[in-house]
Every structure is written in structure tokens, then in C-alpha cells.
CSV table of C-alpha atoms and ligand atoms in Angstrom, one decimal:
chain,number,residue,atom,x,y,z
A,266,UNK,CA,110.4,94.3,95.9
A,267,UNK,CA,110.6,95.4,99.5
A,268,UNK,CA,107.3,97.0,100.5
A,269,UNK,CA,106.7,98.9,103.8
A,270,UNK,CA,103.0,98.8,104.6
A,271,UNK,CA,101.9,101.4,107.2
A,272,UNK,CA,98.7,100.6,109.1
A,273,UNK,CA,99.0,96.9,108.2
A,274,UNK,CA,97.4,95.8,111.4
A,275,UNK,CA,94.2,97.6,110.6
A,276,UNK,CA,91.3,96.5,108.5
A,277,UNK,CA,92.3,97.3,104.9
A,278,UNK,CA,96.1,97.0,105.6
A,279,UNK,CA,95.8,93.5,107.1
A,280,UNK,CA,93.7,92.4,104.1
A,281,UNK,CA,96.3,94.0,101.8
A,282,UNK,CA,99.1,92.0,103.4
A,283,UNK,CA,97.0,88.7,103.1
A,284,UNK,CA,96.1,89.6,99.5
A,285,UNK,CA,99.7,90.3,98.6
A,286,UNK,CA,100.9,87.1,100.3
A,287,UNK,CA,98.5,85.1,98.2
A,288,UNK,CA,99.0,86.9,94.9
A,289,UNK,CA,102.6,88.3,95.0
A,290,UNK,CA,104.9,85.8,96.5
A,291,UNK,CA,107.9,87.7,95.2
A,292,UNK,CA,107.1,90.7,97.4
A,293,UNK,CA,108.8,91.2,100.8
A,294,UNK,CA,106.5,92.9,103.3
A,295,UNK,CA,107.2,94.8,106.5
A,296,UNK,CA,104.4,96.4,108.5
A,297,UNK,CA,104.7,99.6,110.5
A,298,UNK,CA,101.7,100.1,112.8
A,299,UNK,CA,101.2,101.9,116.1
A,300,UNK,CA,98.7,99.3,117.2
A,301,UNK,CA,96.1,101.8,118.2
A,302,UNK,CA,92.6,100.7,119.5
A,303,UNK,CA,91.6,100.2,115.8
A,304,UNK,CA,94.2,97.5,115.1
A,305,UNK,CA,94.4,93.9,116.0
A,306,UNK,CA,97.7,92.0,115.7
A,307,UNK,CA,95.8,88.8,115.2
A,308,UNK,CA,94.4,90.1,111.9
A,309,UNK,CA,97.9,90.0,110.5
A,310,UNK,CA,98.9,86.8,112.1
A,311,UNK,CA,102.4,85.8,111.0
A,312,UNK,CA,101.8,87.1,107.4
A,313,UNK,CA,104.4,89.8,107.7
A,314,UNK,CA,106.9,91.1,110.3
A,315,UNK,CA,105.4,93.9,112.4
A,316,UNK,CA,107.3,96.9,113.7
A,317,UNK,CA,105.3,98.6,116.4
A,318,UNK,CA,105.8,102.4,116.0
A,319,UNK,CA,104.2,105.7,115.0
A,320,UNK,CA,104.3,107.1,111.5
A,321,UNK,CA,105.2,110.5,113.1
A,322,UNK,CA,108.4,109.1,114.5
A,323,UNK,CA,110.8,110.6,112.0
A,324,UNK,CA,113.9,108.5,113.0
A,325,UNK,CA,112.0,105.2,112.8
A,326,UNK,CA,110.2,106.1,109.6
A,327,UNK,CA,113.5,107.2,108.0
A,328,UNK,CA,115.2,103.9,108.8
A,329,UNK,CA,112.3,101.7,107.6
A,330,UNK,CA,111.7,103.8,104.4
A,331,UNK,CA,115.5,103.6,103.7
A,332,UNK,CA,115.2,99.8,103.7
A,333,UNK,CA,112.3,99.7,101.2
A,334,UNK,CA,111.6,100.1,97.5
A,335,UNK,CA,107.9,101.1,98.0
A,336,UNK,CA,105.8,102.5,100.8
A,337,UNK,CA,102.0,101.7,100.8
A,338,UNK,CA,100.5,104.1,103.2
A,339,UNK,CA,97.3,103.0,104.9
A,340,UNK,CA,97.9,104.2,108.5
A,341,UNK,CA,95.4,106.8,109.6
A,342,UNK,CA,92.8,107.6,112.2
A,343,UNK,CA,89.7,106.5,110.2
A,344,UNK,CA,86.4,106.8,112.1
A,345,UNK,CA,84.3,109.9,111.4
A,346,UNK,CA,82.4,109.7,114.7
A,347,UNK,CA,85.6,109.7,116.7
A,348,UNK,CA,86.9,112.7,114.7
A,349,UNK,CA,83.9,114.6,116.0
A,350,UNK,CA,84.5,113.9,119.6
A,351,UNK,CA,88.3,114.5,119.4
A,352,UNK,CA,89.9,115.7,116.2
A,353,UNK,CA,93.5,115.9,117.6
A,354,UNK,CA,94.8,112.4,116.7
A,355,UNK,CA,93.4,112.9,113.2
A,356,UNK,CA,95.5,116.0,112.6
A,357,UNK,CA,98.6,114.3,114.2
A,358,UNK,CA,98.4,111.0,112.4
A,359,UNK,CA,96.8,111.9,109.1
A,360,UNK,CA,98.6,115.2,108.5
A,361,UNK,CA,101.8,115.2,110.5
A,362,UNK,CA,102.3,111.4,110.0
A,363,UNK,CA,101.9,111.7,106.2
A,364,UNK,CA,104.3,114.6,106.2
A,365,UNK,CA,106.8,112.5,108.1
A,366,UNK,CA,106.5,109.7,105.5
A,367,UNK,CA,106.8,112.2,102.6
A,368,UNK,CA,110.0,113.7,104.0
A,369,UNK,CA,111.5,110.2,104.3
A,370,UNK,CA,110.5,109.1,100.8
A,371,UNK,CA,112.0,112.4,99.5
A,372,UNK,CA,115.3,111.8,101.3
A,373,UNK,CA,115.6,108.2,100.1
A,374,UNK,CA,114.1,108.4,96.6
A,375,UNK,CA,111.6,105.7,97.5
A,376,UNK,CA,108.2,105.4,95.7
A,377,UNK,CA,105.0,106.0,97.7
A,378,UNK,CA,101.4,104.9,97.2
A,379,UNK,CA,99.1,107.0,99.3
A,380,UNK,CA,95.7,105.4,100.2
A,381,UNK,CA,92.9,107.9,100.6
A,382,UNK,CA,89.1,108.2,100.6
A,383,UNK,CA,86.3,109.4,98.5
A,384,UNK,CA,85.2,111.5,101.4
A,385,UNK,CA,87.6,114.2,100.4
A,386,UNK,CA,85.0,115.2,97.7
A,387,UNK,CA,82.3,116.0,100.2
A,388,UNK,CA,78.9,114.5,99.4
A,389,UNK,CA,76.2,114.3,96.7
A,390,UNK,CA,72.5,114.8,96.7
A,391,UNK,CA,70.5,111.5,96.6
A,392,UNK,CA,69.1,112.4,93.1
A,393,UNK,CA,72.4,113.9,91.7
A,394,UNK,CA,73.1,112.0,88.4
A,395,UNK,CA,76.9,112.8,88.8
A,396,UNK,CA,79.3,110.7,90.7
A,397,UNK,CA,82.8,111.6,92.1
A,398,UNK,CA,85.6,111.5,89.6
A,399,UNK,CA,89.3,112.5,89.7
A,400,UNK,CA,88.4,116.0,88.7
A,401,UNK,CA,85.7,116.6,91.3
A,402,UNK,CA,86.8,119.6,93.6
A,403,UNK,CA,87.8,118.8,97.1
A,404,UNK,CA,85.1,119.7,99.6
A,405,UNK,CA,85.5,117.6,102.8
A,406,UNK,CA,82.9,117.8,105.6
A,407,UNK,CA,84.4,116.2,108.8
A,408,UNK,CA,87.6,116.5,110.8
A,409,UNK,CA,88.5,113.0,109.4
A,410,UNK,CA,87.9,113.8,105.8
A,411,UNK,CA,89.5,117.2,106.0
A,412,UNK,CA,92.7,115.7,107.4
A,413,UNK,CA,92.7,113.0,104.6
A,414,UNK,CA,92.2,115.8,102.1
A,415,UNK,CA,95.2,117.7,103.7
A,416,UNK,CA,97.3,114.5,103.4
A,417,UNK,CA,96.4,114.1,99.7
A,418,UNK,CA,97.3,117.7,99.0
A,419,UNK,CA,100.7,117.3,100.7
A,420,UNK,CA,101.4,114.2,98.5
A,421,UNK,CA,100.5,116.1,95.3
A,422,UNK,CA,102.7,119.1,96.4
A,423,UNK,CA,105.7,116.8,97.2
A,424,UNK,CA,105.4,115.3,93.7
A,425,UNK,CA,105.2,118.7,92.0
A,426,UNK,CA,107.7,120.6,94.1
A,427,UNK,CA,110.2,117.9,95.1
A,428,UNK,CA,109.7,115.4,92.2
A,429,UNK,CA,109.0,112.4,94.5
A,430,UNK,CA,107.4,109.4,92.8
A,431,UNK,CA,103.9,108.9,94.2
A,432,UNK,CA,100.5,107.7,93.2
A,433,UNK,CA,97.2,108.3,95.1
A,434,UNK,CA,93.9,106.4,95.3
A,435,UNK,CA,90.6,107.5,96.7
A,436,UNK,CA,88.3,104.6,97.5
A,437,UNK,CA,84.6,104.3,98.6
A,438,UNK,CA,83.3,102.4,101.7
A,439,UNK,CA,85.0,99.0,102.2
A,440,UNK,CA,83.5,95.9,103.8
A,441,UNK,CA,84.8,92.5,104.6
A,442,UNK,CA,86.7,90.6,107.3
A,443,UNK,CA,88.7,92.2,110.1
A,444,UNK,CA,86.7,95.5,110.1
A,445,UNK,CA,86.4,97.1,113.6
A,446,UNK,CA,83.0,96.8,115.2
A,447,UNK,CA,82.7,100.6,115.5
A,448,UNK,CA,82.1,100.7,111.7
A,449,UNK,CA,78.6,100.5,110.2
A,450,UNK,CA,78.3,97.0,108.8
A,451,UNK,CA,80.2,95.1,111.6
A,452,UNK,CA,78.4,97.1,114.2
A,453,UNK,CA,75.0,96.1,112.9
A,454,UNK,CA,75.9,92.4,112.3
A,455,UNK,CA,77.3,92.1,115.8
A,456,UNK,CA,74.4,93.9,117.4
A,457,UNK,CA,72.0,91.3,115.9
A,458,UNK,CA,74.3,88.4,116.8
A,459,UNK,CA,74.3,89.8,120.4
A,460,UNK,CA,70.5,89.8,120.4
A,461,UNK,CA,70.3,93.6,120.1
A,462,UNK,CA,69.0,95.9,117.3
A,463,UNK,CA,70.8,97.7,114.4
A,464,UNK,CA,71.1,101.5,114.9
A,465,UNK,CA,70.5,103.7,111.9
A,466,UNK,CA,71.5,107.4,112.0
A,467,UNK,CA,68.9,110.0,111.1
A,468,UNK,CA,66.4,108.7,108.5
A,469,UNK,CA,68.6,105.8,107.5
A,470,UNK,CA,68.5,107.0,103.8
A,471,UNK,CA,72.1,108.1,103.5
A,472,UNK,CA,73.9,106.2,100.7
A,473,UNK,CA,77.3,104.6,100.7
A,474,UNK,CA,79.1,103.0,97.7
A,475,UNK,CA,80.2,99.6,99.0
A,476,UNK,CA,83.3,97.8,97.7
A,477,UNK,CA,84.8,94.5,99.0
A,478,UNK,CA,88.2,95.1,100.6
A,479,UNK,CA,89.9,92.7,98.3
A,480,UNK,CA,88.7,94.7,95.3
A,481,UNK,CA,90.1,97.9,96.9
A,482,UNK,CA,93.5,96.1,97.4
A,483,UNK,CA,93.6,94.7,93.8
A,484,UNK,CA,93.0,98.3,92.7
A,485,UNK,CA,95.9,99.5,94.8
A,486,UNK,CA,98.1,96.8,93.2
A,487,UNK,CA,96.9,97.8,89.7
A,488,UNK,CA,98.0,101.3,90.4
A,489,UNK,CA,101.4,100.2,91.9
A,490,UNK,CA,102.0,98.1,88.7
A,491,UNK,CA,100.7,100.4,86.0
A,492,UNK,CA,99.8,103.8,87.5
A,493,UNK,CA,101.6,107.1,86.6
A,494,UNK,CA,103.4,109.1,89.2
A,495,UNK,CA,101.4,112.2,90.3
A,496,UNK,CA,98.1,110.6,89.2
A,497,UNK,CA,95.0,110.0,91.4
A,498,UNK,CA,92.8,107.0,90.7
A,499,UNK,CA,89.3,106.5,92.2
A,500,UNK,CA,88.5,103.0,93.3
A,501,UNK,CA,84.8,101.9,93.4
A,502,UNK,CA,82.7,99.0,92.4
A,503,UNK,CA,79.2,100.5,91.7
A,504,UNK,CA,77.8,99.4,95.1
A,505,UNK,CA,75.5,102.2,96.1
A,506,UNK,CA,73.0,101.2,98.8
A,507,UNK,CA,71.0,103.1,101.4
A,508,UNK,CA,72.0,102.4,105.0
A,509,UNK,CA,68.5,101.1,105.6
A,510,UNK,CA,68.7,98.6,102.8
A,511,UNK,CA,71.9,97.3,104.2
A,512,UNK,CA,70.4,96.9,107.7
A,513,UNK,CA,67.3,95.2,106.2
A,514,UNK,CA,69.5,92.7,104.4
A,515,UNK,CA,71.5,91.9,107.6
A,516,UNK,CA,68.3,91.4,109.5
A,517,UNK,CA,66.9,89.1,106.8
A,518,UNK,CA,70.1,87.0,106.7
A,519,UNK,CA,70.1,86.6,110.4
A,520,UNK,CA,66.4,85.5,110.5
A,521,UNK,CA,65.0,88.7,112.1
A,522,UNK,CA,62.1,90.9,110.9
A,523,UNK,CA,63.5,93.5,108.5
A,524,UNK,CA,62.1,96.4,110.5
A,525,UNK,CA,63.7,95.4,113.8
A,526,UNK,CA,66.1,98.4,113.9
A,527,UNK,CA,66.2,101.7,115.8
A,528,UNK,CA,66.5,105.2,114.3
A,529,UNK,CA,69.0,107.1,116.5
A,530,UNK,CA,70.6,110.6,116.7
A,531,UNK,CA,72.1,111.6,113.4
A,532,UNK,CA,75.8,112.2,112.9
A,533,UNK,CA,76.5,116.0,112.9
A,534,UNK,CA,77.5,117.1,109.3
A,535,UNK,CA,76.5,113.6,108.1
A,536,UNK,CA,77.4,113.2,104.4
A,537,UNK,CA,74.3,112.3,102.4
A,538,UNK,CA,75.7,110.2,99.6
A,539,UNK,CA,79.0,109.0,98.1
A,540,UNK,CA,79.3,107.5,94.6
A,541,UNK,CA,82.4,106.7,92.6
A,542,UNK,CA,83.0,106.7,88.9
A,543,UNK,CA,86.0,104.4,88.5
A,544,UNK,CA,86.3,104.7,84.7
A,545,UNK,CA,89.9,105.9,84.8
A,546,UNK,CA,91.1,102.9,86.8
A,547,UNK,CA,89.1,100.5,84.6
A,548,UNK,CA,90.0,101.9,81.2
A,549,UNK,CA,93.6,103.1,81.8
A,550,UNK,CA,94.8,100.3,84.0
A,551,UNK,CA,92.4,97.5,83.1
A,552,UNK,CA,91.2,96.9,86.7
A,553,UNK,CA,87.9,95.0,87.2
A,554,UNK,CA,86.3,94.2,90.6
A,555,UNK,CA,86.2,90.5,91.4
A,556,UNK,CA,83.4,90.8,93.9
A,557,UNK,CA,80.8,93.1,92.2
A,558,UNK,CA,77.8,91.3,93.9
A,559,UNK,CA,77.3,93.3,97.1
A,560,UNK,CA,74.5,91.0,98.4
A,561,UNK,CA,76.8,87.9,98.1
A,562,UNK,CA,79.7,89.8,99.7
A,563,UNK,CA,77.6,90.9,102.6
A,564,UNK,CA,76.4,87.4,103.2
A,565,UNK,CA,80.0,86.1,103.3
A,566,UNK,CA,80.9,89.0,105.7
A,567,UNK,CA,78.0,88.1,108.0
A,568,UNK,CA,79.2,84.5,108.0
A,569,UNK,CA,82.8,85.7,108.9
A,570,UNK,CA,81.5,87.7,111.9
A,571,UNK,CA,79.4,84.7,113.0
A,572,UNK,CA,82.4,82.4,112.8
A,573,UNK,CA,84.9,84.8,114.3
A,574,UNK,CA,83.3,86.0,117.6
A,575,UNK,CA,86.6,85.6,119.4
A,576,UNK,CA,88.1,88.3,117.1
A,577,UNK,CA,85.4,91.0,117.6
A,578,UNK,CA,84.1,90.2,121.1
A,579,UNK,CA,86.9,92.0,123.1
A,580,UNK,CA,86.0,95.4,121.4
A,581,UNK,CA,82.2,95.2,121.4
A,582,UNK,CA,81.2,96.3,124.9
A,583,UNK,CA,83.5,99.4,125.0
A,584,UNK,CA,82.5,100.4,121.5
A,585,UNK,CA,78.8,100.2,122.4
A,586,UNK,CA,79.4,102.1,125.6
A,587,UNK,CA,81.0,105.0,123.6
A,588,UNK,CA,78.0,105.1,121.3
A,589,UNK,CA,75.5,105.0,124.1
A,590,UNK,CA,77.1,108.1,125.7
A,591,UNK,CA,76.2,110.2,122.6
A,592,UNK,CA,72.8,108.6,122.0
A,593,UNK,CA,73.7,106.5,119.1
B,921,LIG,P1,91.7,101.2,110.4
B,921,LIG,O1,91.3,102.2,111.4
B,921,LIG,O2,91.0,99.8,110.5
B,921,LIG,O3,93.3,100.9,110.6
B,921,LIG,C1,94.2,101.9,110.7
B,921,LIG,C2,95.5,101.3,111.1
B,921,LIG,O4,96.5,102.4,111.2
B,921,LIG,C3,95.4,100.7,112.5
B,921,LIG,O5,96.1,99.4,112.5
B,921,LIG,C4,96.2,101.7,113.4
B,921,LIG,O6,96.8,101.0,114.5
B,921,LIG,C5,97.2,102.3,112.4
B,921,LIG,N1,97.6,103.6,112.9
B,921,LIG,C6,96.8,104.6,113.3
B,921,LIG,N2,97.6,105.7,113.7
B,921,LIG,C7,98.9,105.3,113.5
B,921,LIG,C8,100.1,106.0,113.7
B,921,LIG,N3,100.2,107.2,114.1
B,921,LIG,N4,101.2,105.3,113.3
B,921,LIG,C9,101.2,104.0,112.8
B,921,LIG,N5,100.0,103.4,112.7
B,921,LIG,C10,98.9,104.0,113.0
B,921,LIG,O7,91.6,101.8,109.0
B,921,LIG,P2,91.1,101.2,107.6
B,921,LIG,O8,89.7,101.2,107.5
B,921,LIG,O9,91.9,100.0,107.4
B,921,LIG,O10,91.7,102.3,106.6
B,921,LIG,C11,93.0,102.3,106.1
B,921,LIG,C12,93.3,103.4,105.1
B,921,LIG,O11,92.3,103.4,104.1
B,921,LIG,C13,93.1,104.8,105.8
B,921,LIG,O12,94.1,105.7,105.3
B,921,LIG,C14,91.7,105.2,105.3
B,921,LIG,O13,91.6,106.6,105.3
B,921,LIG,C15,91.6,104.6,103.9
B,921,LIG,N6,90.3,104.3,103.5
B,921,LIG,C16,89.4,103.6,104.2
B,921,LIG,C17,88.2,103.2,103.7
B,921,LIG,C18,87.2,102.4,104.5
B,921,LIG,O14,86.1,102.2,104.0
B,921,LIG,N7,87.6,101.8,105.6
B,921,LIG,C19,87.8,103.7,102.4
B,921,LIG,C20,88.7,104.4,101.7
B,921,LIG,C21,89.9,104.7,102.2
B,922,LIG,O1,83.9,106.5,102.1
B,922,LIG,C1,85.1,105.9,102.6
B,922,LIG,C2,85.0,106.1,104.1
B,922,LIG,O2,84.1,105.1,104.6
B,922,LIG,C3,86.4,105.9,104.8
B,922,LIG,O3,87.2,106.9,104.4
B,922,LIG,C4,86.2,105.9,106.3
B,922,LIG,O4,87.5,105.6,106.9
B,922,LIG,C5,85.2,104.8,106.7
B,922,LIG,O5,85.0,104.8,108.1
B,922,LIG,C6,83.9,105.0,106.0
B,922,LIG,O6,83.3,106.3,106.5
B,922,LIG,P1,81.7,106.4,106.8
B,922,LIG,O7,81.5,107.5,107.7
B,922,LIG,O8,80.9,106.3,105.5
B,922,LIG,O9,81.5,104.9,107.5
B,922,LIG,P2,80.7,104.4,108.8
B,922,LIG,O10,80.9,102.9,108.8
B,922,LIG,O11,81.1,105.2,110.0
B,922,LIG,O12,79.2,104.7,108.4
B,922,LIG,C7,78.7,104.3,107.2
B,922,LIG,C8,77.3,104.9,107.1
B,922,LIG,O13,76.4,104.3,108.1
B,922,LIG,C9,77.2,106.4,107.4
B,922,LIG,O14,76.2,107.0,106.6
B,922,LIG,C10,76.9,106.5,108.9
B,922,LIG,C11,75.9,105.3,109.0
B,922,LIG,N1,75.9,104.7,110.4
B,922,LIG,C12,77.1,104.4,111.0
B,922,LIG,C13,77.1,103.7,112.2
B,922,LIG,C14,78.4,103.4,112.9
B,922,LIG,C15,74.7,104.4,110.9
B,922,LIG,O15,73.6,104.6,110.4
B,922,LIG,N2,74.7,103.7,112.2
B,922,LIG,C16,75.9,103.4,112.8
B,922,LIG,O16,75.8,102.8,113.9
């Protein structure tokens, strides 16, 4: 099987390539990535050939899709805070880029797996007994999540109106190696490694539902192998934690007092809580997470950032300067 991986030089895409190399030696991979600020060619190493290009480049996308049996579409602008300061690349890449891929898979009759987020469902109250499921109505809050919601709806419409073969997944917050230092967990780990303090938005009590990136990617493969076209599958591993609890665990692991953090300006429109019910993926496709122990996964991730300073160091100062400008 020839698989085109968009966004394969980013966090989840690079881990997807490595996972696939280890577990699916029969698969031939090509990565299409624009190598934006969020990517790092070294995450990918020589695990797959890389074509540098934009998913909105119709001619390039048409050629690469035409040479593939399956497209796994990770490429996106992904950081909520950036979408608040400049939504424009989010609309371009997440909406127009996905449209460009859809038109190419339609022309060539190639299957698509579209990778999306639980943020399309909006947020939950802290005490809400419900979790997100495949039937939860879309209610996105941020420019990022609204452009991801738009891309999901385009995929669904192309299945229904044009009969393309496509599956969708909406996953909760990923953690693991090769995640950019702008994101919550790597930012706090590298702050402490740098002798600084973690920064918690607002009251620090927002909840995220953490999943190891390899479990996300094994879920994507379960859907590629056994999912039905037109269907959406939620991927989550029952990893709900408050942001404060995550920061306390990082501080403990790095030998600091667990209250050595700062509360900073809240994110405008900050979603309060995400929580995924992944019953459909587990019961229909038989998926189970391999890393359900968040505390153990967090420790391993802290060790990875400790041992791979050369990977994250080049991005750190500029990322912190951007946060400092907005009081975060
Ligand atoms: P990331 O920001 O780490 O990587 C995104 C990659 O896409 C980068 O390599 C970047 O260069 C590339 N890219 C951006 N614009 C492009 C363009 N126009 N053309 C080609 N390549 C482009 O993102 P990530 O965290 O790895 O997320 C990957 C996907 O998974 C996204 O679609 C995201 O919405 C989804 N997702 C992420 C999470 C999470 O917790 N990180 C959870 C659920 C779903
Ligand atoms: O739920 C899936 C989504 O998870 C993905 O679709 C997004 O691409 C991904 O970035 C992530 O979105 P979040 O906004 O949840 O992730 P982020 O790492 O930006 O923040 C996680 C939580 O931590 C959130 O409540 C905001 C908070 N936060 C974040 C940063 C960077 C802080 O308290 N301090 C910080 O410094």
C-alpha cells in the first residue's frame, strides 16, 4: 500500500511515520509537508521520503495523490493561541488545504483518512457527567477548532455528494516525543529544565483528556484497517487531568516544589473541559490503548525532553518571547 502522509514532519505525523515503519513494514510512505515553524525535519529523520510543499498547491497535491492508494491527512495549523493572534493561515491550510486534498482524492478515486480533533465539539462543564461521542453536535469555540470543524464537514459532504471513500477521527490531547514547545506539556517541562516556572492559564483548573501519541496513531490504523467509509470515530484513552495536576506532576518529577508555578492571563474563549467516550472505536474496531497510564507516559515524556535538548532548544527562546508579548 502506498500512503501519502500530509503533515508528516509535525508532532503526530512524524510519530505516525515511525509507528508505521515499526508495525507495517509492507507500507510505502511519502510525506508531504510545508515545513512550517511547527515542523522539524529531524523528527522524521530518514524514515520516509519528504516532499516539501503546501497542501493548497493543487498541481502538486494532484500528482502525489495520483501516485497513492491512501492519504492520511494530518497537515494543519494546530495551535489555538496562534489562531487567536492570526486566524488567516488556519483558514488557508485547514479549510482550503483540505478542500484541495478532497478534490484530488475525488479525481483519482483514492481513499482518505482525515485526522481531526475533539475540539470541534466545544467544551464541557467540569461536573458534566457526559463525554463527547460521535453524535455530539459541533460547537467549536476558537478559530483553530472552527476551521477543523469546517474541514470535517467538507469531508462528510464529499462522501455524501461525490461518493469518495473517507473515514474521520477526532482525537483528544496528545502527548509524547517531538511535540513543539509552544504546546502545554513540552512548554512546562522545558521551562523547568531551563530553571524557569510553569505558566498556568487562568485558574489552572481546565481539564484535558490526555492520550499518548502512539495510541492515537494505533487508533488511526485501526480505522484504516477496519473503519467504514463515511464514519467518524472518536479516539481517547480516559486520561482526564486538570492542567494544574499535570504541572504539579512535572514539578515533582523534576525535583521542584509542586506549587512553583505562575498563574498567567487566561486564553480568551478558553475551553473548560474535553472528555472523550471512545466506545465506538473500542467495540466496533477492537482498539485498545497500549499506554493508558498517563503518569507513566508523562514521566517517559519528561525523560525524552531531558535527553533531547538539541531537538527543542532552537525553538524555545522565540516561543517564550511570543508568549511574553501577550502576558502568558
Ligand atoms: P503540528 O502543528 O505539530 O504539525 C503540523 C504539520 O503540518 C507541520 O509539520 C506543518 O509543517 C505541516 N503543515 C502546516 N501547514 C501546512 C500546509 N499548508 N501544507 C503542508 N503541510 C503543512 O500538529 P500535530 O499536533 O501533529 O497535529 C496533527 C493533526 O492532528 C492536525 O490535523 C490536528 O488538528 C490533529 N490533532 C492534534 C491533536 C493534538 O493534541 N496535537 C489532537 C487531535 C487532533
Ligand atoms: O484536544 C485536541 C487539541 O489539543 C488539538 O486539536 C490541538 O491541536 C492541540 O494543540 C490541543 O489543544 P489545546 O488548546 O487543548 O492544547 P494546548 O497545549 O495549547 O493547551 C492545553 C491546555 O493547557 C489548555 O487548557 C491551555 C492550557 N495552557 C496551555 C499553555 C501553552 C496553559 O495553562 N499554559 C500554557 O502555557
